[in-house]
Amino acid sequence: MPAAAPTAPFRIVHTVCSHDCPDSCAVLVTVNEEGRAVKVEGDPSQPVTQGFLCGKVAKYLDRVYAPDRILYPLRRKPGVPKTTLPRGLEQEAFERVSWDEALTAIAARLQQVSLEHGSEAILPYSYAGTIGVLGFGSMDRRFFHRLGASRLDRTICSEAGGQAWNLVYGKKLGTPTEDFRLAKLILAWGANIHGNNVHLWPMIEQARRDGARLIVIDPYRTRTAALADWHIAIRPGTDSALALGLMHVILNEGLEDRAYIDEFTHGFTQLAERAREYTPERVAAWTGLTPTEVEQLAREYATTRPAALRLNYGTQRTEHGGATVRAIAMLPALTGAWKYRGGGAVLSTSGAFAWNKQAVERPDLAQASPLGRQSRLVNMCELGHALTEMGARPEDTGPAVHALFVYNSNPGAVAPNQNAVRHGLARPDLFTVVHELFFTDTTDYADYILPATTFLEHTDIQGAYGHYFVQLSQQAIEPPGEARSNVWLFSQLAQRMGFLEPCFRDTPDQIIRQAMAIDPGAGPGAHSANPGMEHITFEALQEQGHIPLAFHRDPQAQPFLPFTSGPFATPSGKIEFYSEALASAGLDPLPGFVPATESRWGEAANRYPLEFLSRKADNYMNSTFANLPGHRKMESRTNQRLEIHPDDAHARGLADGDPLRLFNDRGSLQLTALINPALPAGVVAARLDWAKLHPDGSNVNALTSERLTDIGRGATFYSTLVEVTKIEAPTT
Ligand SMILES: Nc1nc2c(c(=O)[nH]1)N[C@H]1C(S)=C(S)[C@@H](COP(=O)(O)OP(=O)(O)OC[C@H]3O[C@@H](n4cnc5c(=O)[nH]c(N)nc54)[C@H](O)[C@@H]3O)O[C@H]1N2
Ligand SMILES: Nc1nc2c(c(=O)[nH]1)N[C@H]1C(S)=C(S)[C@@H](COP(=O)(O)OP(=O)(O)OC[C@H]3O[C@@H](n4cnc5c(=O)[nH]c(N)nc54)[C@H](O)[C@@H]3O)O[C@H]1N2
Ligand code: SF4
Ligand SMILES: [Mo]
């Protein structure tokens, strides 16, 4: 769908960055008369994008036109074993086939697996290669529902925090990003703003020019932490103790907002009783702060107005991440910070977008599948288990996995317990299809590799988890080679499978209208029927690119103050300090601190005494971009380094630059030491990268576990214990 008629030598197309980032930038793509994209820039008219892109997407044409992009469908050559392939030589393990051959063969194999083992033996594996509504989950979901494949529980990122937030507030809404400008105190809690949410930064800068203070709570000294007025280098996984300690001080000193609490919250008495246990002294012992710091932070937070809390997902990648997010999320309800424009909190804004998921994903198609019902759920954090020992646990139901269909994800790099994952991927009897743009840690194990598109090459519609704009991403250029979008792929595959339902022939424009609940029979100019989008038409989006949700249309005249008028979408209709739902699930109805199994207080710390943060790179997107030389250069300071406190390094005879082995029971990894006095003692950190770019072919996820969080069954990347030994020279 071309955006504008190619009359001028150049045309500018409104797209949306579809990478998994809260900012969801409006990206203007300049396309020349040969149809080649020659420039990408942030749209100056989008109030959050404000005309700039992050460092990684500013260089996006390096990705679109990368010489190593996969351009054609490929099939594994007969007899070539499944193993990690040397970079640059991947092509040799595969042979080019036509789309038709590939689709026919894949459909036949899926049918065969379904007949022999049952349709649940097929497992889709996808996450957030694109977060566009269509690309993230539309035709693919229809396809797998109709097929009766196992359903994937997409928990790897935000389920613990998301569910925890919803237990307190009922809906993922928060302070608008633009309103952070008005704050007098900004608390960035487990939030790497420069790295992961850079469009919040100009708002913070403006607030600071007007006298605001920035406090960062993060065990790691991020660029944001280094620029803060106060960096609190808390020990990983102890944030709930700190949040309860703050409550303790706030209540002791009468700094809470009684009127707000009485009107809008549930369970205050029980919470107050719980908070009484968390004296600054006890909290200090767990968190590594001093008691005075706990008191100072509490007073500053409770007495500064407006106080804005940017809680990102860092704290919930820990074993008790659910309780942690609940505890932190309660703070603005205790102090009434929500009442002031520029105050409150934001974890995610995604709850504001009421897409018509039923129409887009068609879960009802499961009835027509061989199972005649919804299939089993497989937790994506347990991929290693699912591929190697399905059936070994009492809770496992259904057959072993015999076919794996990967798209929008690179589990060979990003999934925990990498050695188990790879062991599974290497199974010769496992049929694996990967829809990708590059030869990744996962494509090395594929039977078929299919070429995928970038957001410049397909049409999509997108909300955001960091702002309140609906945006249309128009196709700017033709896909290179034979790259095809997710929607196209699953539509074609459905035809090959003989699925006759008309929804498998829907075009992207039709699915966009379905997502927006625009009556398919209505002509041009018909409005969305989704709450908050009633003023939006498809044509207006084509013209304007981005349109704010109804409540955010005129922020000057009508600022959006979330959680200032009830009832809320919780069982009690109030903000829940105390959760009956958790109590009836046998969980603690109140937030509390419990040390992680893999923490300095755990039994395993005798053997593996160091707490390991396997962090994201500021200039990659999880594993995306790590193959591009320009992006790698921006990460050169910490490439394949283990950051370690001087005391911990000294105890192991390590000097800066020494080669070392990082290990635990699950795996090991060679890195070199980077002495970092800003880390808390006992905490080490290394970055997520492609495994195949490490000398020994493993990345940080060789160390992480499949243990799940307390709430939401999410991933616990940041609750990992390790030990380090010096090695003489790296072996490859
Ligand atoms: N540049 C860049 N941007 C990204 C991504 C990327 O990989 N690179 N990833 C995207 C994705 S998938 C997501 S989900 C979002 C998430 O964005 P964030 O939630 O910000 O994700 P993280 O970087 O995992 O964690 C944020 C910070 O939490 C810190 N942290 C770790 N453990 C703890 C803890 O126990 N307590 C506290 N207080 N802090 C802790 C980490 O050191 C990190 O600096 O960002 C997105 N944006
Ligand atoms: N140790 C450690 N591990 C982590 C994390 C961490 O902080 N530390 N973070 C975790 C988090 S929060 C997340 S969200 C996950 C992220 O896990 P993933 O969602 O798997 O993220 P990426 O590594 O970005 O891989 C996405 C892949 O999708 C491909 N892709 C992009 N667009 C498309 C498309 O349109 N179609 C298809 N078919 N493919 C496309 C990209 O090329 C890329 O290889 O990683 C998790 N893993
Ligand atoms: S990754 Fe985030 S900051 Fe960068 S362009 Fe995309 S949405 Fe914007
Ligand atoms: Mo994520």
PDB file of N, CA, C and O in Angstrom, residues 101 126 133 144 179 323 364 377 380 390 419 457 581 634 658 699:
ATOM      1  N   GLU A 101       7.758 -24.121  -2.773  1.00  0.00           N
ATOM      2  CA  GLU A 101       8.294 -25.394  -2.262  1.00  0.00           C
ATOM      3  C   GLU A 101       8.318 -25.397  -0.740  1.00  0.00           C
ATOM      4  O   GLU A 101       7.952 -26.376  -0.096  1.00  0.00           O
ATOM      5  N   SER A 126       6.971 -17.173  19.554  1.00  0.00           N
ATOM      6  CA  SER A 126       7.149 -15.812  19.057  1.00  0.00           C
ATOM      7  C   SER A 126       7.128 -14.844  20.203  1.00  0.00           C
ATOM      8  O   SER A 126       6.498 -15.091  21.229  1.00  0.00           O
ATOM      9  N   VAL A 133       0.368  -4.367  15.864  1.00  0.00           N
ATOM     10  CA  VAL A 133      -0.770  -5.234  16.193  1.00  0.00           C
ATOM     11  C   VAL A 133      -0.816  -6.429  15.243  1.00  0.00           C
ATOM     12  O   VAL A 133      -1.021  -7.570  15.656  1.00  0.00           O
ATOM     13  N   PHE A 144      -2.543 -20.753  14.168  1.00  0.00           N
ATOM     14  CA  PHE A 144      -2.240 -21.775  15.186  1.00  0.00           C
ATOM     15  C   PHE A 144      -3.482 -22.189  15.977  1.00  0.00           C
ATOM     16  O   PHE A 144      -3.581 -23.339  16.411  1.00  0.00           O
ATOM     17  N   ASP A 179       3.922  14.497  30.655  1.00  0.00           N
ATOM     18  CA  ASP A 179       3.692  15.192  31.923  1.00  0.00           C
ATOM     19  C   ASP A 179       4.862  15.079  32.892  1.00  0.00           C
ATOM     20  O   ASP A 179       4.883  15.769  33.918  1.00  0.00           O
ATOM     21  N   ALA A 323       5.518  -9.495  43.684  1.00  0.00           N
ATOM     22  CA  ALA A 323       5.358  -8.796  44.959  1.00  0.00           C
ATOM     23  C   ALA A 323       6.107  -7.461  44.928  1.00  0.00           C
ATOM     24  O   ALA A 323       5.651  -6.457  45.499  1.00  0.00           O
ATOM     25  N   ASP A 364     -11.646 -18.311  18.706  1.00  0.00           N
ATOM     26  CA  ASP A 364     -12.783 -19.212  18.460  1.00  0.00           C
ATOM     27  C   ASP A 364     -12.468 -20.272  17.402  1.00  0.00           C
ATOM     28  O   ASP A 364     -13.118 -21.318  17.355  1.00  0.00           O
ATOM     29  N   LEU A 377      -1.289 -24.794  27.236  1.00  0.00           N
ATOM     30  CA  LEU A 377      -0.396 -23.633  27.258  1.00  0.00           C
ATOM     31  C   LEU A 377       1.016 -24.112  27.574  1.00  0.00           C
ATOM     32  O   LEU A 377       1.208 -24.915  28.486  1.00  0.00           O
ATOM     33  N   MET A 380       6.743 -19.892  27.642  1.00  0.00           N
ATOM     34  CA  MET A 380       7.921 -19.645  26.798  1.00  0.00           C
ATOM     35  C   MET A 380       9.225 -19.563  27.599  1.00  0.00           C
ATOM     36  O   MET A 380      10.304 -19.752  27.030  1.00  0.00           O
ATOM     37  N   MET A 390       9.459 -32.721  28.011  1.00  0.00           N
ATOM     38  CA  MET A 390       8.013 -32.566  28.142  1.00  0.00           C
ATOM     39  C   MET A 390       7.406 -33.880  28.604  1.00  0.00           C
ATOM     40  O   MET A 390       7.688 -34.926  28.012  1.00  0.00           O
ATOM     41  N   ASN A 419      21.516 -23.799  27.519  1.00  0.00           N
ATOM     42  CA  ASN A 419      22.037 -25.116  27.136  1.00  0.00           C
ATOM     43  C   ASN A 419      20.915 -26.118  26.945  1.00  0.00           C
ATOM     44  O   ASN A 419      20.959 -26.943  26.034  1.00  0.00           O
ATOM     45  N   GLU A 457       8.746  -2.309   5.421  1.00  0.00           N
ATOM     46  CA  GLU A 457       8.334  -3.139   4.283  1.00  0.00           C
ATOM     47  C   GLU A 457       6.945  -3.745   4.410  1.00  0.00           C
ATOM     48  O   GLU A 457       6.548  -4.559   3.583  1.00  0.00           O
ATOM     49  N   ALA A 581      -7.864 -11.799  45.766  1.00  0.00           N
ATOM     50  CA  ALA A 581      -7.575 -12.722  44.668  1.00  0.00           C
ATOM     51  C   ALA A 581      -6.271 -13.478  44.943  1.00  0.00           C
ATOM     52  O   ALA A 581      -6.191 -14.701  44.732  1.00  0.00           O
ATOM     53  N   MET A 634      29.204   0.757  19.033  1.00  0.00           N
ATOM     54  CA  MET A 634      28.669   1.592  20.106  1.00  0.00           C
ATOM     55  C   MET A 634      28.650   0.859  21.450  1.00  0.00           C
ATOM     56  O   MET A 634      28.545   1.468  22.490  1.00  0.00           O
ATOM     57  N   ASP A 658      41.587  -9.270  32.558  1.00  0.00           N
ATOM     58  CA  ASP A 658      41.921 -10.692  32.684  1.00  0.00           C
ATOM     59  C   ASP A 658      40.808 -11.563  32.107  1.00  0.00           C
ATOM     60  O   ASP A 658      39.634 -11.310  32.357  1.00  0.00           O
ATOM     61  N   ASN A 699      25.939 -17.356  25.391  1.00  0.00           N
ATOM     62  CA  ASN A 699      25.827 -16.010  25.955  1.00  0.00           C
ATOM     63  C   ASN A 699      25.343 -16.092  27.398  1.00  0.00           C
ATOM     64  O   ASN A 699      25.285 -17.183  27.981  1.00  0.00           O
TER      65      ASN A 699
END
